[in-house]
Short mmCIF file of C-alpha atoms in Angstrom, two decimals:
data_model
loop_
_atom_site.label_atom_id
_atom_site.label_comp_id
_atom_site.label_asym_id
_atom_site.label_seq_id
_atom_site.Cartn_x
_atom_site.Cartn_y
_atom_site.Cartn_z
CA MET A 1 1.48 15.89 -0.27
CA LEU A 2 0.36 13.96 2.63
CA LEU A 3 -2.77 12.86 1.27
CA PHE A 4 -2.91 9.98 3.37
CA PHE A 5 -2.87 11.78 6.77
CA PHE A 6 -4.87 14.72 5.98
CA ALA A 7 -7.87 15.18 3.21
CA ALA A 8 -6.97 18.91 2.85
CA ALA A 9 -4.93 21.51 3.77
CA ALA A 10 -5.97 23.88 6.38
CA SER A 11 -4.93 27.35 7.53
CA SER A 12 -2.70 27.59 10.81
CA ALA A 13 -4.35 27.65 14.12
CA THR A 14 -6.65 30.92 14.75
CA ASP A 15 -4.46 33.63 16.90
CA CYS A 16 -6.39 33.85 19.72
CA THR A 17 -3.80 36.23 21.49
CA PRO A 18 -5.41 39.88 20.43
CA CYS A 19 -8.23 38.86 22.75
CA HIS A 20 -6.66 36.53 25.27
CA ARG A 21 -3.07 37.27 25.44
CA LYS A 22 -2.67 36.21 29.29
CA GLN A 23 -4.11 32.67 28.50
CA THR A 24 -2.18 32.00 25.21
CA GLN A 25 1.37 33.13 26.71
CA ALA A 26 0.83 31.23 29.61
CA TYR A 27 -0.45 28.15 27.75
CA ALA A 28 2.62 28.34 25.58
CA THR A 29 4.60 27.42 28.33
CA THR A 30 2.81 24.13 29.05
CA GLY A 31 3.83 20.30 27.81
CA MET A 32 0.75 20.69 25.29
CA ALA A 33 2.01 23.85 23.49
CA HIS A 34 4.98 21.82 22.55
CA SER A 35 3.44 18.35 21.65
CA ILE A 36 5.56 18.43 18.52
CA SER A 37 8.33 20.38 17.88
CA ALA A 38 11.93 20.86 15.88
CA TRP A 39 14.42 18.36 16.75
CA LYS A 40 17.11 19.11 19.55
CA SER A 41 21.00 18.40 19.07
CA ARG A 42 21.17 14.84 20.72
CA ILE A 43 23.53 11.89 19.71
CA GLY A 44 23.54 8.59 21.33
CA GLU A 45 23.71 4.75 20.32
CA VAL A 46 21.02 1.85 21.50
CA GLY A 47 22.15 -1.77 21.22
CA HIS A 48 19.43 -4.26 20.47
CA ALA A 49 20.70 -7.79 21.02
CA PHE A 50 17.21 -9.07 20.57
CA SER A 51 17.57 -8.33 16.64
CA GLU A 52 21.20 -7.85 16.27
CA SER A 53 20.81 -4.39 15.50
CA ARG A 54 22.71 -1.08 16.28
CA PHE A 55 21.19 2.20 16.31
CA VAL A 56 23.06 5.24 15.88
CA ILE A 57 21.22 8.76 16.56
CA LYS A 58 23.73 11.73 14.97
CA ASN A 59 23.23 15.23 13.76
CA SER A 60 23.96 16.05 9.91
CA GLY A 61 23.37 20.23 9.03
CA ARG A 62 20.22 20.92 10.38
CA ALA A 63 18.81 17.52 11.08
CA MET A 64 18.88 14.98 13.69
CA VAL A 65 19.74 11.42 11.59
CA HIS A 66 18.48 7.78 12.84
CA ARG A 67 20.48 5.14 11.62
CA ILE A 68 19.88 1.14 11.62
CA GLU A 69 22.79 -1.03 11.46
CA ARG A 70 22.22 -4.83 10.96
CA ARG A 71 24.34 -7.89 9.79
CA GLY A 72 26.49 -5.57 7.29
CA LEU A 73 23.32 -3.49 5.89
CA VAL A 74 22.52 0.16 7.08
CA SER A 75 19.49 2.29 6.59
CA GLU A 76 19.26 5.82 7.74
CA GLN A 77 16.47 8.60 7.58
CA PRO A 78 16.50 12.38 8.66
CA VAL A 79 14.08 13.16 11.45
CA ALA A 80 10.97 15.07 10.05
CA LEU A 81 8.82 15.37 13.48
CA THR A 82 9.53 15.20 16.94
CA MET A 83 6.44 13.83 18.93
CA GLY A 84 6.15 14.80 22.58
CA SER A 85 7.34 17.84 24.65
CA GLY A 86 10.41 16.24 26.22
CA ARG A 87 9.06 16.15 29.84
CA VAL A 88 8.30 12.44 29.72
CA GLY A 89 9.85 11.37 26.77
CA GLN A 90 9.89 11.93 22.72
CA SER A 91 9.31 9.63 19.66
CA PHE A 92 10.46 10.58 16.37
CA GLY A 93 8.86 10.55 12.72
CA VAL A 94 10.71 10.12 9.27
CA VAL A 95 9.21 10.78 5.84
CA ILE A 96 9.41 8.25 3.53
CA GLY A 97 7.96 9.19 0.01
CA ASP A 98 5.16 11.00 1.29
CA ARG A 99 3.99 8.79 4.41
CA LEU A 100 5.14 9.40 7.93
CA PHE A 101 6.71 6.61 9.62
CA GLU A 102 7.93 6.10 13.43
CA SER A 103 11.62 5.53 14.12
CA PRO A 104 12.49 2.65 16.31
CA VAL A 105 14.24 4.34 18.92
CA SER A 106 13.06 7.02 21.39
CA TRP A 107 14.41 9.72 23.98
CA PHE A 108 13.43 8.82 27.54
CA SER A 109 13.59 11.79 29.53
CA GLN A 110 13.36 10.45 32.90
CA ARG A 111 16.28 8.48 32.57
CA ALA A 112 18.08 11.00 30.15
CA SER A 113 18.78 8.14 27.34
CA TRP A 114 17.92 6.69 24.40
CA GLY A 115 16.28 3.28 24.32
CA MET A 116 13.55 1.18 21.60
CA SER A 117 10.53 3.08 21.27
CA PRO A 118 7.07 1.44 22.88
CA GLY A 119 6.45 -2.08 20.80
CA TYR A 120 9.90 -2.22 19.26
CA GLU A 121 11.62 -3.95 22.26
CA ASN A 122 10.65 -7.63 20.76
CA ASP A 123 10.93 -6.63 17.04
CA VAL A 124 13.25 -9.23 15.27
CA ALA A 125 13.93 -6.96 12.38
CA PRO A 126 13.08 -3.22 13.60
CA GLU A 127 12.49 -0.84 11.12
CA PHE A 128 11.59 2.65 9.91
CA ASP A 129 8.14 0.84 8.81
CA ARG A 130 5.61 1.77 11.39
CA ARG A 131 2.95 4.17 10.30
CA ILE A 132 2.26 7.08 12.32
CA GLU A 133 -1.42 7.00 11.97
CA THR A 134 -3.91 9.85 12.02
CA GLU A 135 -5.12 8.85 15.28
CA CYS A 136 -1.99 9.36 17.10
CA LEU A 137 -1.65 12.92 15.18
CA PHE A 138 -5.34 13.59 16.54
CA CYS A 139 -3.97 14.18 19.87
CA HIS A 140 -0.35 15.60 19.17
CA THR A 141 -1.33 18.03 16.58
CA SER A 142 -3.92 20.63 15.32
CA GLY A 143 -5.76 21.12 12.51
CA ARG A 144 -4.95 19.59 9.20
CA ALA A 145 -2.12 19.92 7.16
CA ALA A 146 -0.86 19.23 3.39
CA SER A 147 2.77 18.44 4.83
CA VAL A 148 4.97 17.61 7.89
CA ALA A 149 6.46 20.99 7.86
CA ASP A 150 2.90 22.46 7.91
CA LEU A 151 1.88 20.46 11.36
CA LYS A 152 1.04 22.45 14.30
CA PRO A 153 1.24 21.70 18.12
CA ILE A 154 -2.27 21.27 20.24
CA ALA A 155 -3.65 24.63 19.88
CA CYS A 156 -6.50 26.38 21.43
CA GLU A 157 -9.32 24.61 19.34
CA ASN A 158 -8.33 21.49 20.28
CA CYS A 159 -9.85 22.15 23.88
CA HIS A 160 -12.17 25.07 22.93
CA PRO A 161 -14.42 23.47 19.94
CA GLY A 162 -15.94 26.02 17.78
CA ALA A 163 -19.42 27.47 18.76
CA VAL A 164 -19.65 29.68 16.19
CA PRO A 165 -17.45 30.20 13.08
CA GLY A 166 -14.38 32.33 14.18
CA HIS A 167 -14.79 31.86 17.86
CA PHE A 168 -14.79 28.85 20.25
CA SER A 169 -16.55 27.79 23.36
CA ASN A 170 -15.64 27.86 26.99
CA PRO A 171 -15.14 24.35 28.71
CA ALA A 172 -15.69 26.28 31.78
CA ARG A 173 -19.30 27.47 31.51
CA LEU A 174 -20.44 23.87 30.16
CA PRO A 175 -22.34 21.56 32.84
CA ALA A 176 -20.12 20.02 35.18
CA PRO A 177 -20.53 16.63 33.42
CA GLU A 178 -19.40 17.68 29.92
CA GLN A 179 -16.42 19.91 31.21
CA ASP A 180 -13.73 17.14 30.96
CA ARG A 181 -15.02 16.18 27.43
CA GLY A 182 -11.94 17.93 25.93
CA CYS A 183 -9.44 16.13 28.33
CA GLU A 184 -11.31 12.93 27.60
CA ALA A 185 -10.23 12.89 23.69
CA CYS A 186 -6.85 12.36 24.43
CA HIS A 187 -6.43 11.45 28.10
CA LEU A 188 -9.01 8.53 27.90
CA GLN A 189 -7.66 5.65 25.35
CA GLY A 190 -9.93 2.92 27.08
CA GLU A 191 -9.76 -0.59 25.76
CA ALA A 192 -11.26 0.49 22.47
CA ARG A 193 -12.21 4.10 20.69
CA VAL A 194 -14.68 3.52 17.76
CA LEU A 195 -15.16 6.04 15.06
CA ASP A 196 -19.07 6.75 14.32
CA PRO A 197 -20.24 5.65 10.63
CA GLY A 198 -18.41 7.82 8.39
CA GLN A 199 -15.84 9.41 10.46
CA SER A 200 -12.21 9.59 10.09
CA TRP A 201 -9.19 10.70 12.43
CA SER A 202 -8.55 13.01 9.92
CA ASP A 203 -11.51 14.68 10.47
CA PRO A 204 -11.34 18.31 12.22
CA ARG A 205 -13.43 17.14 14.97
CA PRO A 206 -14.36 13.12 14.43
CA SER A 207 -16.97 12.00 16.34
CA PHE A 208 -16.29 8.87 18.08
CA SER A 209 -16.96 6.61 21.57
CA THR A 210 -14.37 5.14 23.71
CA TYR A 211 -15.23 2.00 25.68
CA VAL A 212 -13.38 0.90 29.09
CA SER A 213 -13.34 -2.44 31.01
CA SER A 214 -15.97 -3.16 33.68
CA PRO A 215 -14.40 -3.70 36.21
CA PRO A 216 -11.45 -1.64 35.42
CA THR A 217 -7.99 -2.84 33.91
CA GLN A 218 -5.36 -3.80 36.61
CA GLY A 219 -2.43 -1.77 36.53
CA LEU A 220 -1.35 1.44 35.29
CA ARG A 221 -2.21 2.45 32.03
CA VAL A 222 -0.16 5.54 30.05
CA VAL A 223 -3.30 7.09 28.52
CA SER A 224 -6.05 6.43 31.09
CA GLN A 225 -5.80 9.64 33.24
CA VAL A 226 -9.68 10.39 33.20
CA GLU A 227 -10.78 6.69 33.95
CA GLN A 228 -8.06 6.37 37.14
CA LEU A 229 -9.61 10.07 38.57
CA ALA A 230 -13.26 9.12 37.85
CA LEU A 231 -12.61 5.71 39.99
CA SER A 232 -10.93 7.58 42.91
CA LYS A 233 -13.00 7.96 45.91
CA CYS A 234 -12.25 11.87 46.08
CA VAL A 235 -14.05 12.28 42.76
CA ARG A 236 -16.90 10.02 43.71
CA GLU A 237 -17.47 11.74 46.44
CA SER A 238 -17.33 15.33 45.22
CA ALA A 239 -20.70 15.42 43.42
CA GLY A 240 -19.20 16.90 40.28
CA GLN A 241 -16.66 19.39 41.80
CA LEU A 242 -13.52 17.49 41.53
CA ARG A 243 -12.46 17.35 37.82
CA CYS A 244 -9.37 17.69 35.64
CA GLY A 245 -9.29 21.57 35.69
CA SER A 246 -9.17 21.63 39.53
CA CYS A 247 -5.84 20.74 39.42
CA HIS A 248 -4.49 21.69 36.05
CA ASN A 249 -4.67 25.14 34.74
CA PRO A 250 -3.60 24.98 31.05
CA HIS A 251 -3.48 29.10 30.84
CA GLY A 252 -2.45 30.21 33.84
CA ALA A 253 -0.39 30.08 37.18
CA PRO A 254 0.02 26.30 38.20
CA LYS A 255 -2.48 25.47 40.96
CA SER A 256 -1.68 24.14 44.24
CA VAL A 257 -2.48 20.78 44.81
CA LYS A 258 -2.55 21.11 48.64
CA GLN A 259 -5.07 23.82 48.48
CA VAL A 260 -7.25 21.53 46.45
CA CYS A 261 -6.92 19.06 48.61
CA ALA A 262 -7.63 20.95 51.49
CA GLY A 263 -11.09 22.13 50.11
CA CYS A 264 -12.06 18.68 51.71
CA HIS A 265 -9.42 17.91 54.14
CA ALA A 266 -7.90 20.80 55.68
CA GLY A 267 -10.27 20.12 58.99
CA ARG A 268 -9.14 16.66 59.67
CA LEU A 269 -5.64 16.31 58.11
CA SER A 270 -4.08 19.65 59.07
CA ASN A 271 -2.32 18.28 62.21
CA SER A 272 -1.18 14.78 60.79
CA HIS A 273 -0.27 16.09 57.48
CA GLY A 274 1.39 19.58 58.42
CA LYS A 275 4.58 18.58 57.90
CA TYR A 276 4.43 17.28 54.51
CA GLY A 277 4.08 20.36 52.94
CA ASP A 278 2.47 20.45 49.47
CA GLY A 279 3.17 16.73 48.96
CA CYS A 280 -0.13 15.32 48.55
CA VAL A 281 0.75 13.93 45.28
CA THR A 282 4.02 12.41 46.12
CA CYS A 283 1.87 10.23 48.65
CA HIS A 284 -1.43 9.64 46.97
CA MET A 285 -0.55 9.84 43.07
CA PRO A 286 2.54 8.71 42.73
CA ARG A 287 4.33 7.90 39.69
CA GLN A 288 4.57 4.62 38.86
CA PRO A 289 5.91 2.36 36.04
CA THR A 290 3.68 1.00 33.24
CA PRO A 291 4.27 -2.41 31.69
CA GLU A 292 3.11 -0.28 28.04
CA VAL A 293 6.19 1.99 28.17
CA ALA A 294 9.57 1.04 29.37
CA HIS A 295 11.92 3.26 31.27
CA THR A 296 9.05 5.87 32.14
CA ALA A 297 6.83 6.63 35.49
CA TYR A 298 3.62 8.15 34.61
CA THR A 299 1.45 9.87 37.44
CA ASN A 300 -1.29 7.68 39.05
CA HIS A 301 -4.60 9.46 39.32
CA ARG A 302 -6.71 7.28 41.28
CA ILE A 303 -5.87 9.15 44.64
CA GLN A 304 -5.46 6.36 46.86
CA ILE A 305 -4.19 6.03 50.33
CA PRO A 306 -0.28 4.61 50.47
CA GLY A 307 -0.37 0.84 50.46
CA SER A 308 -3.77 0.31 49.93
CA ALA A 309 -4.60 -2.62 47.44
CA GLU A 310 -6.86 -2.29 44.44
CA ALA A 311 -9.69 -4.75 44.51
CA VAL A 312 -9.06 -8.05 42.28
CA THR A 313 -10.39 -7.92 38.92
CA SER A 314 -13.36 -10.37 38.06
CA VAL A 315 -12.63 -13.03 35.70
CA ASP A 316 -16.19 -11.96 33.69
CA ARG A 317 -15.07 -8.36 32.35
CA ALA A 318 -17.35 -6.34 30.13
CA LEU A 319 -17.19 -3.35 27.86
CA ARG A 320 -18.98 -0.23 28.39
CA ALA A 321 -19.16 2.76 26.58
CA TRP A 322 -17.71 6.12 28.67
CA ARG A 323 -20.56 8.44 27.08
CA GLU A 324 -23.36 6.41 25.68
CA PRO A 325 -23.67 7.19 21.69
CA PRO A 326 -26.85 7.43 20.41
CA ALA A 327 -29.16 4.47 20.55
CA ALA A 328 -29.15 3.68 16.88
CA LEU A 329 -25.15 3.18 17.48
CA ARG A 330 -25.20 1.42 20.92
CA GLU A 331 -24.88 -2.32 19.35
CA ARG A 332 -22.82 -1.22 16.87
CA GLY A 333 -20.31 0.65 19.01
CA GLN A 334 -20.04 -2.28 21.34
CA GLY A 335 -19.66 -4.56 18.96
CA LEU A 336 -16.67 -3.35 17.49
CA ALA A 337 -15.44 -2.50 20.85
CA TYR A 338 -15.40 -6.27 21.77
CA VAL A 339 -13.99 -6.95 18.50
CA TYR A 340 -11.30 -4.63 18.25
CA ALA A 341 -10.22 -5.22 22.15
CA GLY A 342 -10.59 -8.79 22.15
CA GLN A 343 -8.31 -9.18 19.52
CA ARG A 344 -5.48 -7.10 20.89
CA GLU A 345 -6.24 -8.91 24.37
CA GLU A 346 -6.57 -12.20 22.65
CA SER A 347 -10.06 -12.96 24.36
CA ALA A 348 -11.88 -15.23 22.38
CA GLU A 349 -14.93 -14.40 24.81
CA TRP A 350 -14.64 -10.59 23.82
CA VAL A 351 -14.16 -11.45 19.89
CA GLN A 352 -17.25 -13.78 19.83
CA ARG A 353 -19.58 -11.06 21.90
CA GLY A 354 -18.70 -8.56 19.23
CA PHE A 355 -19.14 -10.88 16.51
CA ALA A 356 -22.89 -11.83 17.76
CA LEU A 357 -23.28 -8.36 18.16
CA LEU A 358 -22.13 -7.08 14.53
CA LEU A 359 -23.95 -10.10 12.62
CA GLY A 360 -27.22 -9.38 14.25
CA LEU A 361 -27.06 -5.42 12.78
CA ARG A 362 -29.71 -4.73 10.25
CA ALA A 363 -27.44 -1.98 8.82
CA LYS A 364 -23.93 -2.78 8.41
CA ASP A 365 -21.02 0.07 7.36
CA ALA A 366 -17.81 -0.60 6.15
CA ALA A 367 -16.11 -0.87 9.34
CA VAL A 368 -18.47 -3.78 10.71
CA TYR A 369 -18.07 -5.61 7.63
CA SER A 370 -14.30 -5.49 7.95
CA ALA A 371 -14.52 -6.30 11.67
CA LEU A 372 -17.02 -9.44 10.63
CA GLY A 373 -14.23 -10.58 7.95
CA SER A 374 -11.17 -10.40 10.63
CA VAL A 375 -13.28 -12.69 12.94
CA LEU A 376 -14.34 -15.01 10.12
CA MET A 377 -10.48 -15.34 9.21
CA GLN A 378 -9.77 -16.20 12.62
CA LYS A 379 -12.46 -18.81 12.76
CA SER A 380 -10.91 -20.06 9.67
CA ARG A 381 -13.91 -19.49 7.34
CA PRO A 382 -11.99 -17.34 4.52
CA ALA A 383 -14.72 -18.12 2.14
CA GLU A 384 -17.08 -16.07 4.07
CA ALA A 385 -14.34 -13.32 5.12
CA VAL A 386 -13.95 -12.59 1.33
CA LYS A 387 -17.79 -11.66 1.12
CA MET A 388 -17.33 -9.47 4.01
CA TYR A 389 -14.54 -7.62 2.76
CA ASP A 390 -16.01 -7.12 -0.55
CA GLU A 391 -19.05 -5.77 1.02
CA ALA A 392 -16.60 -3.48 3.21
CA LEU A 393 -15.05 -2.60 -0.04
CA ARG A 394 -17.95 -1.52 -1.99
CA LEU A 395 -18.81 0.81 0.93
CA ARG A 396 -15.33 2.12 1.27
CA PRO A 397 -13.58 1.77 -2.19
CA ALA A 398 -10.03 2.53 -2.72
CA ASP A 399 -8.77 1.36 0.91
CA ALA A 400 -5.61 -0.41 1.04
CA GLU A 401 -6.04 -1.82 4.06
CA THR A 402 -9.41 -3.28 3.13
CA VAL A 403 -8.14 -4.41 -0.36
CA HIS A 404 -5.20 -6.38 1.26
CA ASN A 405 -7.06 -7.80 4.06
CA LEU A 406 -9.49 -9.42 0.99
CA ALA A 407 -6.33 -10.69 -0.52
CA VAL A 408 -5.39 -12.63 2.61
CA ALA A 409 -8.66 -13.92 2.85
CA GLU A 410 -8.74 -15.13 -1.00
CA LEU A 411 -5.28 -16.50 -0.30
CA ALA A 412 -6.74 -18.70 2.38
CA ALA A 413 -9.72 -19.70 0.61
CA GLY A 414 -7.28 -21.05 -2.16
CA ASN A 415 -7.58 -18.33 -4.82
CA THR A 416 -4.23 -17.51 -5.41
CA SER A 417 -4.59 -15.43 -8.56
CA GLY A 418 -7.35 -13.46 -6.90
CA ALA A 419 -4.96 -12.84 -4.11
CA ILE A 420 -2.15 -11.63 -6.29
CA ASP A 421 -4.75 -9.28 -7.94
CA ARG A 422 -5.93 -7.98 -4.67
CA ALA A 423 -2.68 -7.12 -3.34
CA GLU A 424 -1.26 -5.38 -6.59
CA ARG A 425 -4.80 -3.31 -6.39
CA ALA A 426 -3.84 -2.56 -2.57
CA ILE A 427 -0.16 -1.37 -3.54
CA SER A 428 -2.04 0.65 -6.28
CA PHE A 429 -4.27 2.45 -3.77
CA ASP A 430 -1.49 2.98 -1.36
CA PRO A 431 2.62 2.23 -2.71
CA TYR A 432 3.84 2.15 0.90
CA TYR A 433 1.69 -0.48 1.84
CA GLU A 434 4.53 -2.97 2.72
CA ARG A 435 2.17 -5.81 4.07
CA SER A 436 0.84 -6.35 0.53
CA TRP A 437 4.17 -6.32 -0.83
CA LEU A 438 5.51 -8.97 1.37
CA MET A 439 2.20 -10.90 1.06
CA LEU A 440 3.46 -11.16 -3.03
CA VAL A 441 6.97 -12.01 -1.99
CA GLY A 442 5.75 -14.96 -0.03
CA VAL A 443 3.12 -16.04 -2.61
CA TYR A 444 5.74 -15.89 -5.26
CA THR A 445 8.44 -17.80 -2.90
CA HIS A 446 5.51 -20.62 -2.25
CA LEU A 447 4.98 -21.10 -6.05
CA ASP A 448 8.52 -21.25 -6.52
CA LYS A 449 8.68 -18.30 -9.25
CA PRO A 450 11.97 -16.85 -8.34
CA ALA A 451 11.79 -14.33 -11.15
CA LEU A 452 8.55 -12.71 -9.87
CA ARG A 453 9.65 -13.15 -6.40
CA ALA A 454 12.91 -10.82 -7.32
CA ALA A 455 11.15 -8.34 -9.49
CA THR A 456 8.83 -7.42 -6.69
CA ILE A 457 11.59 -7.13 -4.18
CA GLU A 458 13.28 -4.75 -6.70
CA ARG A 459 10.16 -3.00 -7.23
CA TYR A 460 9.54 -2.14 -3.45
CA LEU A 461 13.38 -0.98 -3.48
CA LYS A 462 12.86 1.26 -6.31
CA LEU A 463 10.25 3.03 -3.84
CA VAL A 464 12.09 2.62 -0.73
CA PRO A 465 16.00 2.01 -1.54
CA GLN A 466 16.95 1.96 2.36
CA ASN A 467 14.31 -0.70 3.54
CA LEU A 468 16.59 -3.43 5.44
CA THR A 469 13.82 -6.21 5.21
CA PHE A 470 13.61 -6.43 1.25
CA ARG A 471 17.53 -5.54 0.87
CA THR A 472 17.79 -8.61 3.18
CA LEU A 473 15.54 -10.63 1.21
CA GLN A 474 17.09 -9.75 -1.94
CA ARG A 475 20.46 -10.72 -0.46
CA ALA A 476 19.00 -13.88 0.28
CA GLY A 477 17.89 -14.95 -2.98
CA ALA A 478 15.00 -17.12 -3.66
CA PRO A 479 15.20 -20.07 -1.13
CA LYS A 480 14.65 -23.82 -2.69
CA LEU A 481 11.54 -25.54 -1.67
CA THR A 482 11.09 -28.91 -0.13
CA ARG A 483 8.16 -30.49 -2.08
CA PRO A 484 6.74 -33.64 -0.76
#
């Protein structure tokens, strides 16, 4: 049971076909309807010099198998989940125990070849160890499921939230500012997304706020179509008439972008642009590469004049909520956003802004205490971080990540026995939480306790026999320490 991802099993997506056959049949031809899919018969190889690894993609019976070869060791896993429609690319998930992990190799459709999955390019030891978190599944699947086999692609209810039980609302009938909320949920990543207190990405419709940079981040980002479009002059001067649905029709015949553009520009541009046919997008919304995903180009939704340059971004950037949360959550949301984005971007200024906001809150929840603890660790104040993580754990018991962070803080504060105890607790909550296992191995190595080190490695390999990292540690044996 994949209880790590989903709180409970849910019924399959509501069947809208009897009343909306035309719409559902048209939707079935879209990429969203194939956001996850069955495997396709593909083979290939990827060499990764950075880690001295070779990846082999092969077919075995009814499954695609991904294989890692590195320094005489081999690990291979059958693919359990294909993520992505394949129009841009596809990534793959494997099941280890009862957890879902991402494969280090992906298929890139635009160049029709295999390559390292985003984020793995500079990994010195790529492995089947990166969790596919519920935040990823939130945008790639529909509803909740008890197992990977029960996961469903994006369905009607993703974009048509329930207004009354058994039926769904129509975004087209909402006020103009609200019509794109469904698109924003998955096409507006921003700098940080902050869940409201008590919310989880595994909830059917979690409540959260997205924070963007002002001035906006330079360059094309993968999941920023809504923000790009909103920054365009066309949208700003359309008085709310130009929106995602103006050009995208998820359940009907594809719209002519030229006709949409002609609604405002026909009189002035018909003569000079007549020879370009339906090529508005080609020149004004070109596909461009992004540093976030290699081998791939994405449509730039800024709708710019060819050759025009974006304004230089100010050094003093701030974060703002795309849609303001309730007043009681504004300082909390902005504080968490600054900490999350600041740590990712290695911006001490943003981290400090967030820390000050969160520290001043009267009411603090588990997410706030955890964020404060992480900043205190950055400030080399582990004893204070321990107190924050203790509070977070009190409010969110049995959370492996929180307990692991507490273990790290205890170790930094000099409480080695407490750190070992906390790491073992994290493992008891989530046996596949690899960071805690690696921490224990490191602690026993430092304490020069080779028997405990070896026993810890052996315990983990009983869970994940093919793990290359722990097999490499086992093969190397306990290193001798140089003492002062």
